[in-house]
Coordinates of C-alpha atoms and ligand atoms in Angstrom, one line a residue:
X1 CA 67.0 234.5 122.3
X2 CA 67.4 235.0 125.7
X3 CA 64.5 236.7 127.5
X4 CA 63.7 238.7 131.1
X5 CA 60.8 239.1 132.4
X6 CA 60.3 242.2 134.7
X7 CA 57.5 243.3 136.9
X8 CA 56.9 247.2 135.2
X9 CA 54.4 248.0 138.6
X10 CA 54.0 247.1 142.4
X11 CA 54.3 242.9 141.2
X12 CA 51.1 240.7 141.0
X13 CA 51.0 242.3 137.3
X14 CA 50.3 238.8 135.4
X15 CA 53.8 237.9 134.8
X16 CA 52.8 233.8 135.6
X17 CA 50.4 234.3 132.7
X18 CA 52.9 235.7 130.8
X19 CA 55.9 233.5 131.2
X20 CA 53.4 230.7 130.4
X21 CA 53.2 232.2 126.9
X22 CA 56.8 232.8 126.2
X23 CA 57.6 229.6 127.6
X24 CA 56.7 227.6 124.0
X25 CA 59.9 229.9 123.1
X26 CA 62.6 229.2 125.9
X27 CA 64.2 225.8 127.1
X28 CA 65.4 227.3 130.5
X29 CA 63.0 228.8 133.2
X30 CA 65.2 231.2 136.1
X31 CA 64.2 233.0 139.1
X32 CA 66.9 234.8 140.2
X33 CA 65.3 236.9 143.1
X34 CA 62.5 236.8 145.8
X35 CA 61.6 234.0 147.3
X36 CA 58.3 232.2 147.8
X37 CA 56.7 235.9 148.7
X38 CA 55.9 235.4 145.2
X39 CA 52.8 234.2 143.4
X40 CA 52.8 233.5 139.8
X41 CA 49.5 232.0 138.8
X42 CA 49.2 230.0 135.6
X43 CA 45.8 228.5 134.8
X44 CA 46.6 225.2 132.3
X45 CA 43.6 222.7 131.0
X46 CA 41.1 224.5 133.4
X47 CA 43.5 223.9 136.3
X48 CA 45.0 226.8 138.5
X49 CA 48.4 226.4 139.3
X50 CA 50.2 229.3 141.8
X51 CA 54.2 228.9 141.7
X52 CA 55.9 230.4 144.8
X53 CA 59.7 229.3 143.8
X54 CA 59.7 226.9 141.1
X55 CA 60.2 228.7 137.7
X56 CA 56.4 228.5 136.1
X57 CA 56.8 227.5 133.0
X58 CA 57.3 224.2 134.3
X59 CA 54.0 222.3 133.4
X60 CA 55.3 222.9 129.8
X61 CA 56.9 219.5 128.9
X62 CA 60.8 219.4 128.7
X63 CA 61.6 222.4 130.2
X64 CA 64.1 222.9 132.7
X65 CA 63.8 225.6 135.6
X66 CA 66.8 226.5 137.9
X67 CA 66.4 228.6 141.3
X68 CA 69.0 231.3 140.9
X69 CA 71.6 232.1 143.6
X70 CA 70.0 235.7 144.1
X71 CA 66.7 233.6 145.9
X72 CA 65.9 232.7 148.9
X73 CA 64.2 229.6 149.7
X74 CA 62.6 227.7 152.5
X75 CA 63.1 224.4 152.2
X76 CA 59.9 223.2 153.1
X77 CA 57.8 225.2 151.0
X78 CA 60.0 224.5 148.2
X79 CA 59.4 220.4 148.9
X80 CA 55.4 221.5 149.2
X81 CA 55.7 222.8 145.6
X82 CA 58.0 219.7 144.3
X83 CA 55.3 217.6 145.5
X84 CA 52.5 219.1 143.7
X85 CA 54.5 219.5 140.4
X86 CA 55.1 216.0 140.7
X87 CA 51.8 214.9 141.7
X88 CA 51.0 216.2 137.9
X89 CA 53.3 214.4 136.5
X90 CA 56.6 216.3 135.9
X91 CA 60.1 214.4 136.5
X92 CA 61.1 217.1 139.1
X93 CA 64.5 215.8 139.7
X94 CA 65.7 216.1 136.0
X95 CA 63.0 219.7 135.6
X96 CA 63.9 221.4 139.1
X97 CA 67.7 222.9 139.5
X98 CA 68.8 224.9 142.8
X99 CA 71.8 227.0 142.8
X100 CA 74.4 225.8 145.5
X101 CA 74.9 229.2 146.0
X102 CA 70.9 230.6 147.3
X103 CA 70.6 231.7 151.1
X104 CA 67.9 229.4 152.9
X105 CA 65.3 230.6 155.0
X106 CA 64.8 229.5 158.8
X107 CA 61.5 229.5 161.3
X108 CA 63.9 232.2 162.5
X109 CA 63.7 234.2 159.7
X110 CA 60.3 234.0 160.0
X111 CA 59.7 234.7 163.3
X112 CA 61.6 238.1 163.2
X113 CA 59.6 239.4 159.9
X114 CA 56.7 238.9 162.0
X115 CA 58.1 240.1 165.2
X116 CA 59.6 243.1 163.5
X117 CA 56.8 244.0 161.5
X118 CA 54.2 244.3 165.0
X119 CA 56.9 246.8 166.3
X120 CA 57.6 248.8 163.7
X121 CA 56.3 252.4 163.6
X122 CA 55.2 251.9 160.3
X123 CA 54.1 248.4 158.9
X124 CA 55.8 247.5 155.6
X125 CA 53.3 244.7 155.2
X126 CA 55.1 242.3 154.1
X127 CA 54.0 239.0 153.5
X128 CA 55.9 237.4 157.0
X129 CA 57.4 234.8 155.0
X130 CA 61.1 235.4 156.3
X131 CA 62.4 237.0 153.2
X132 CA 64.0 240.5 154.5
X133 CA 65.8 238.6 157.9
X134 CA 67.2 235.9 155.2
X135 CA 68.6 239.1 152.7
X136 CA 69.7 240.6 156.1
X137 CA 71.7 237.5 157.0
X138 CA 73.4 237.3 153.6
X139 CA 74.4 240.5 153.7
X140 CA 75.7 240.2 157.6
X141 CA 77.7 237.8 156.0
X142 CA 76.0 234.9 158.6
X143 CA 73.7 233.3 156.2
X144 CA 73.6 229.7 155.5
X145 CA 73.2 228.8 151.9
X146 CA 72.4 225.6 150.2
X147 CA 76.1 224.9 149.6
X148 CA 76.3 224.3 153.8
X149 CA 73.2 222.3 153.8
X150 CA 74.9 220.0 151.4
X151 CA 78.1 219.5 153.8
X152 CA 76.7 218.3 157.3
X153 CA 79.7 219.4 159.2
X154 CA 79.9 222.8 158.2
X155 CA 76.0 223.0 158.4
X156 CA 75.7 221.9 162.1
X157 CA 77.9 224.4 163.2
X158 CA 76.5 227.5 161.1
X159 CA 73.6 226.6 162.6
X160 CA 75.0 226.3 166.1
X161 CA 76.3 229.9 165.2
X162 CA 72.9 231.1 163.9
X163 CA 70.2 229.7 166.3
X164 CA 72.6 231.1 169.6
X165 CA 72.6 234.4 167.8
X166 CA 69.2 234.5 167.1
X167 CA 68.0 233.3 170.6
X168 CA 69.8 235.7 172.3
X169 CA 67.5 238.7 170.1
X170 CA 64.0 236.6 171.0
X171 CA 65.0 236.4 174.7
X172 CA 66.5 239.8 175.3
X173 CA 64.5 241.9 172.5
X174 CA 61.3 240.5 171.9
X175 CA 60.6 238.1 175.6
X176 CA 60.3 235.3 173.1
X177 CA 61.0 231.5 173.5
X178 CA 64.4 230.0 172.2
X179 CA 64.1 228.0 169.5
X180 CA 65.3 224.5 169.4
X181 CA 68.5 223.7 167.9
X182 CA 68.8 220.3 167.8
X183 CA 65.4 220.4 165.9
X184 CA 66.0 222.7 163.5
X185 CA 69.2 220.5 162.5
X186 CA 67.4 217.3 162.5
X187 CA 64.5 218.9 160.2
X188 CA 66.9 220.7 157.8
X189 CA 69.1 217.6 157.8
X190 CA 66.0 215.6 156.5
X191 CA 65.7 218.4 153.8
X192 CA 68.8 218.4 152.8
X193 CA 68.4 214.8 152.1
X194 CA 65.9 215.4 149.4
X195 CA 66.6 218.3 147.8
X196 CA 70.9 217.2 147.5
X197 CA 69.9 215.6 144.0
X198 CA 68.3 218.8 142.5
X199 CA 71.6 220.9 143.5
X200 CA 74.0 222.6 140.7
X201 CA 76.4 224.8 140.3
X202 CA 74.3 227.4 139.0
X203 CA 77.0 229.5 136.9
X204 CA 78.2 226.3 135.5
X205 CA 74.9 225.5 134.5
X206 CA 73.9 228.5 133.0
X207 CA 77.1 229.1 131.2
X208 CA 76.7 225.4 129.8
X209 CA 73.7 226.4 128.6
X210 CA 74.4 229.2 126.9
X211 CA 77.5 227.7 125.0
X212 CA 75.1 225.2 123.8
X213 CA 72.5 227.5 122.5
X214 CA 69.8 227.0 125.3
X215 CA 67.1 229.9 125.2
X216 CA 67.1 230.9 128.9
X217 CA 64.1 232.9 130.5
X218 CA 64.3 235.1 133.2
X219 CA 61.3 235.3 135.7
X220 CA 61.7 238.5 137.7
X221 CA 59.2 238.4 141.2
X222 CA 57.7 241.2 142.3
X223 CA 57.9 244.5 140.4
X224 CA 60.2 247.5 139.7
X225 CA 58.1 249.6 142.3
X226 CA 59.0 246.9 145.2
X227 CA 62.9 246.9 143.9
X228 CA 65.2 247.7 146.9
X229 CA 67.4 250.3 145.6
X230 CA 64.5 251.2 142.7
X231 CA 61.3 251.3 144.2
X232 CA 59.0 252.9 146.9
X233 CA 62.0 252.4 149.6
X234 CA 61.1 251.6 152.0
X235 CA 58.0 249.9 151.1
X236 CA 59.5 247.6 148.9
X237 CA 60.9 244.3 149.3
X238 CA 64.3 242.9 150.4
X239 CA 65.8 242.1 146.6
X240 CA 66.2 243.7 143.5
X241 CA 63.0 242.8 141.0
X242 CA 64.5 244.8 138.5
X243 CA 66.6 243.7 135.2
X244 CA 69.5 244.4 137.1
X245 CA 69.1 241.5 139.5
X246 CA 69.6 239.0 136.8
X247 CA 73.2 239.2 136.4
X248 CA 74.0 238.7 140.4
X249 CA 70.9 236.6 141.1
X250 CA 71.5 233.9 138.2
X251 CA 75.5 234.3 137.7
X252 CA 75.2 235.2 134.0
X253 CA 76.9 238.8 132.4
X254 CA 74.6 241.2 131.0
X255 CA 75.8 240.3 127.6
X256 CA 73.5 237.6 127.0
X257 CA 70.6 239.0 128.0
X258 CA 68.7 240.1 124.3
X259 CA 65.5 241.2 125.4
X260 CA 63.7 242.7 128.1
X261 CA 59.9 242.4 128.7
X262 CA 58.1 244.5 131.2
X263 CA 55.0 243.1 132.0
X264 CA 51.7 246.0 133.1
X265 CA 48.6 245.5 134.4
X266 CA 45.9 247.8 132.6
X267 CA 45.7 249.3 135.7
X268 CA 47.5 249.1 138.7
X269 CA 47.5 247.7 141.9
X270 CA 49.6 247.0 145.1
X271 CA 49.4 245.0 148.4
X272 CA 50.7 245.9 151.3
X273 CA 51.6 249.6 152.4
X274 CA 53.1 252.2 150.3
X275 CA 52.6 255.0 147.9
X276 CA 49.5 254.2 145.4
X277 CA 49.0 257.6 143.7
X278 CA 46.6 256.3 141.3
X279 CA 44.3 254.3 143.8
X280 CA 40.9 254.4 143.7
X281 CA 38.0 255.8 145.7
X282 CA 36.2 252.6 147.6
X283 CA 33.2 251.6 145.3
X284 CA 35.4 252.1 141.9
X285 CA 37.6 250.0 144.2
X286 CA 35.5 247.1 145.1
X287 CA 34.2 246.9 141.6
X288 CA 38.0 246.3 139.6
X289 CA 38.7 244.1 142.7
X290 CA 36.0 241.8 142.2
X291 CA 36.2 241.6 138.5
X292 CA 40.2 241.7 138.6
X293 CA 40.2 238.9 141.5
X294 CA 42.7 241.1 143.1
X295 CA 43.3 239.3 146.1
X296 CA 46.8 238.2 146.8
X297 CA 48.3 235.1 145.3
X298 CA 50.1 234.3 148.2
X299 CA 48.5 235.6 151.4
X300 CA 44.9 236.0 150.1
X301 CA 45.0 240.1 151.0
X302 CA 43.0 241.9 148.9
X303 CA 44.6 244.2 146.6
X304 CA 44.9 247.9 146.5
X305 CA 43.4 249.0 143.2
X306 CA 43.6 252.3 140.9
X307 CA 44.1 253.7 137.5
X308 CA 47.2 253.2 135.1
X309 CA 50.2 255.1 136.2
X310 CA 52.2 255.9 133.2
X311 CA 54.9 258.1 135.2
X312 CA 55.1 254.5 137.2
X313 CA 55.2 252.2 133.9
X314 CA 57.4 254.8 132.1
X315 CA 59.9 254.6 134.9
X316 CA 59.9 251.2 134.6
X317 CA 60.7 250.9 131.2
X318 CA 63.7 253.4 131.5
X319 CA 65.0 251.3 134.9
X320 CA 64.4 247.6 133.0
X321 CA 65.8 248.8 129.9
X322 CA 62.3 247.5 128.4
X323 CA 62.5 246.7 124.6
X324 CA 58.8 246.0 125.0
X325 CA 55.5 245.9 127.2
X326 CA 53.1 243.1 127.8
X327 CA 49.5 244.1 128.8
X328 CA 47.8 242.0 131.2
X329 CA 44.3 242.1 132.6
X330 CA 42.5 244.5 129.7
X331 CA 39.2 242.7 130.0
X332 CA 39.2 244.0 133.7
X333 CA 38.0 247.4 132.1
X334 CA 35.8 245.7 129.5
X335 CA 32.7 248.1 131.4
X336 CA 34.5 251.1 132.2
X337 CA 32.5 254.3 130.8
X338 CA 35.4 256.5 130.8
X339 CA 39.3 255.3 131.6
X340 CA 41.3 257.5 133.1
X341 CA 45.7 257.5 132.9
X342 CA 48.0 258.9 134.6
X343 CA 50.3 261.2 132.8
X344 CA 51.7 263.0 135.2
X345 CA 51.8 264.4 138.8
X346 CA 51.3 268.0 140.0
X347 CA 53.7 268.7 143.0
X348 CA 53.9 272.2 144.3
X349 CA 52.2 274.2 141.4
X350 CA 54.4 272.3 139.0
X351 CA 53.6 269.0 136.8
X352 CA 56.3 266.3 136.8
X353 CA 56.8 263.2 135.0
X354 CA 59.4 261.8 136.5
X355 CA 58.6 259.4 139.9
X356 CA 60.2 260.7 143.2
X357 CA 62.3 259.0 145.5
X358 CA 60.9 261.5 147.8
X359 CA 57.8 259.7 149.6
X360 CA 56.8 263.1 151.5
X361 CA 57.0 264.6 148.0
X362 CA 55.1 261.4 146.1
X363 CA 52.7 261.9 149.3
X364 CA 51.6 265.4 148.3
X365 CA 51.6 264.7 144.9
X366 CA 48.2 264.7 143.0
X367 CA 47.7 262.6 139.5
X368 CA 46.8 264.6 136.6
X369 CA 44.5 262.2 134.4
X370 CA 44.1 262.3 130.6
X371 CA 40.3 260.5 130.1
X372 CA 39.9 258.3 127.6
X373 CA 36.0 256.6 126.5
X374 CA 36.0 253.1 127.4
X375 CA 35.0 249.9 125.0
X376 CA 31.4 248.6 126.9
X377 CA 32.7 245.3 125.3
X378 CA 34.2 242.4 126.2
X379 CA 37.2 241.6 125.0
X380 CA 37.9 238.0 126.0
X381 CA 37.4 236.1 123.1
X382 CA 39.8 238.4 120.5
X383 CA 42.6 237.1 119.3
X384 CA 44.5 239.6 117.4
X385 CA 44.5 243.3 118.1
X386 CA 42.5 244.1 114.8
X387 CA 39.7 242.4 117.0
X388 CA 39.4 244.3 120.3
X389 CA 37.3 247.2 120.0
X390 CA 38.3 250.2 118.4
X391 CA 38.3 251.7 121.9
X392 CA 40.2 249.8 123.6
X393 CA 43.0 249.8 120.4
X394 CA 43.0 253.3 121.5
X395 CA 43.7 253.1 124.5
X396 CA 46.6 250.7 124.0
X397 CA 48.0 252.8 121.2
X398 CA 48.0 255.8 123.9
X399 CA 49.8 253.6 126.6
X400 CA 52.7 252.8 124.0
X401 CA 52.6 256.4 123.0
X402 CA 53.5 257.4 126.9
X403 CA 56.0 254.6 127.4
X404 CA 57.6 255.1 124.5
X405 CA 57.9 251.3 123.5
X406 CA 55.8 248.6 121.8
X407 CA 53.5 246.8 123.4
X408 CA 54.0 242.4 122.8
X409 CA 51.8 240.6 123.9
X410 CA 47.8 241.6 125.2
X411 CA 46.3 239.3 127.8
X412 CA 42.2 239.4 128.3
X413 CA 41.7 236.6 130.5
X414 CA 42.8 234.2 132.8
X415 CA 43.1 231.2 130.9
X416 CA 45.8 230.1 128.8
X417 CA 44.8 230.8 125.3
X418 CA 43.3 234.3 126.2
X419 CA 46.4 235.8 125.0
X420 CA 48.0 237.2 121.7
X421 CA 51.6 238.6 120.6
X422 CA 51.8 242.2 118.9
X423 CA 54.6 242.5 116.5
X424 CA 57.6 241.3 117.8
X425 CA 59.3 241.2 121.3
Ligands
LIG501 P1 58.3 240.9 151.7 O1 58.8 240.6 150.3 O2 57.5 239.7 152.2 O3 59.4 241.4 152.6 O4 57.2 242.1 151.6 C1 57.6 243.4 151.2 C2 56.6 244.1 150.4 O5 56.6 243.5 149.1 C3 55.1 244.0 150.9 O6 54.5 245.2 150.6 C4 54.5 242.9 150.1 O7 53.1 243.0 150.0 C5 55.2 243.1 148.8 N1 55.4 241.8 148.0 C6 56.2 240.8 148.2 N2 56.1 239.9 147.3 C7 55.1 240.3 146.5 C8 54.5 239.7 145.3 O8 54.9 238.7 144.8 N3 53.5 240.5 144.7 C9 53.1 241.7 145.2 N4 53.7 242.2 146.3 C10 54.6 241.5 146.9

């Protein structure tokens, strides 16, 4: 069966912990957007683990992850995270595929996302790591992809092409300094070096795959809320999370996707700036941030917390085409008295259940909460649903009942074995 993984929030919803589980069940690992904005932590044998590009299912033995054509990478952080996957052991050349066909990120790139995000009138936040200039270059049709870096001629001259164009903005625009050309092609040359023996034809490889009955799992970054065409536009980021990246980030057709797992926090959160109707007021804030660890995975900021958003989750699972939902992060709320859910929004004397594109609309909107009596138990050591506390069953029952699909799989914990499937997928 061939599996996706979706984000069904504002991303950082557990989906690391997630894939981890589903891996035992999949013999290719994909990421097929985003770049190494994302941060997908997986805690194995008491170590933590935080995958920025490489597929995380790798510190399963035997598996094989391939860096879709939809991502963006930067070289050297990707050679950072070869290294560490080596240092424990894995045979990265035969685990770690690239696509010939992904856009690479420059210093350029990330010089602009942090030059353009200190003069915009209103900060995106994103997490400066170069991935909106790099999807801006693709599309501009001037981006160089890891097909160029593989041929040196055609490389030094895109390059040529690229760093004159990009100096010209620094100097004239922004009073920077040039950057250096003939560094920049002596350091990318170098990558290109070591990262040459990990490159595929991704659509090759995936169709090979397929035709020999390889179980392939998508890992979407981000979340359905930070989609570019789907989400809080334009707080979002610069690629689309959503099921619908798969097919033009890894080079399959829909058809063999089977299954589609959204994966939800029990509540939600978000980084960076945006639209968080359900946030909370600071001290409930501070408490489910502490408890939750909600501080970003890949920049360290802390999280904006709040309440479950079903109208978010719900448009989610109609976007995604989810057949089912994981739960992540349940024990967060193990001392919650009460738990509130979203159900709903009122907007001008009305209720409505369906999320705006509208964020002067979403802005006026107010939540309208359904309470429900928390558990006052902890619920990290269950390992079947029959165990959590009747309470929390409750209020798991009432989240499938509003997204109108199954829930799969329960997480209460951090650690590897603090995790159960539900049913089926
Ligand atoms: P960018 O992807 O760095 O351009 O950032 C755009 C927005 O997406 C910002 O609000 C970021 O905080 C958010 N974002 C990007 N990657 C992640 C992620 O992996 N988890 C959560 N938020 C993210």
């Amino acid at each position: 069966m061939n599996i996706v993984i979706v984000g069904a929030q504002w991303g950082d919803e557990g989906k690391g912990k997630v894939i981890d589980v589903l891996t035992e069940d999949a013999d290719i690992l994909i990421r097929y957007q985003g770049g190494h904005n994302a941060g997908h932590t997986v805690i194995a044998d008491g170590h933590e683990f935080i995958f920025h590009l490489i597929p995380s299912g790798l510190l399963h033995p035997g598996k094989v992850g391939l860096i879709g054509n939809g991502v963006v990478i930067d070289p050297e952080a990707l050679l950072d995270e070869l290294g560490k996957l080596q240092a424990r052991g894995v045979d990265i050349i035969r685990a770690v595929k690239i696509s010939d066909q992904a856009h690479l990120i420059f210093p350029y790139h990330k010089r602009l996302d942090l030059l353009e995000e200190s003069t915009r009138a209103g900060r995106i936040g994103t997490t400066g790591r170069g991935i909106g200039p790099c999807y801006v270059d693709k599309v501009a049709r001037c981006g160089i992809r890891v097909a160029d870096l593989c041929n040196p001629k055609v490389f030094a001259e895109k390059l040529r092409q690229n760093v004159t164009e990009k100096n010209r903005l620094f100097e004239l625009l922004y009073r920077e300094p040039p950057l250096s050309y003939d560094e920049l092609l002596a350091r990318y040359s170098g990558y290109a070096k070591q990262l040459q023996s990990h490159v595929v034809n991704g659509v090759r490889f995936l169709h090979d795959a397929v035709a020999q009955g390889k179980r392939l799992l998508f890992e979407g970054a981000q979340g359905t809320l930070l989609d570019i065409d789907h989400g809080t536009y334009p707080y979002v980021t610069s690629s689309n999370a959503t099921s619908g990246g798969v097919c033009a980030g890894a080079g399959v057709p829909p058809t063999v996707i089977d299954r589609v797992i959204g994966v939800a926090k029990a509540y939600t959160t978000r980084v960076g700036e945006g639209p968080l109707p359900t946030e909370f007021a600071p001290a409930l804030m501070e408490q489910i941030r502490t408890k939750g660890k909600e501080f970003g995975a890949t920049t360290g900021r802390p999280r904006r917390c709040g309440w479950f958003d079903a109208v978010v989750a719900r448009y989610a699972v109609i976007v995604n085409g989810c057949h089912s939902i994981a739960v992540t992060k349940l024990d967060v709320l193990d001392e919650m008295e009460t738990i509130q859910i979203c159900t709903g929004y009122r907007s001008g004397g009305r209720i409505i259940t369906e999320f705006p594109a509208d964020l002067d609309v979403l802005a006026r909107c107010e939540p309208v909460y359904e309470s429900l009596p928390g558990w006052r138990a902890e619920t990290g050591e269950a390992a079947s649903f029959e165990e959590l506390p009747a309470a929390a069953q409750r209020y798991l029952k009432r989240l499938e009942a509003l997204l109108e699909v199954p829930i799969c799989l329960i997480s209460t914990g951090s650690k590897r074995e603090q995790a159960f499937k539900v049913g089926c997928w």
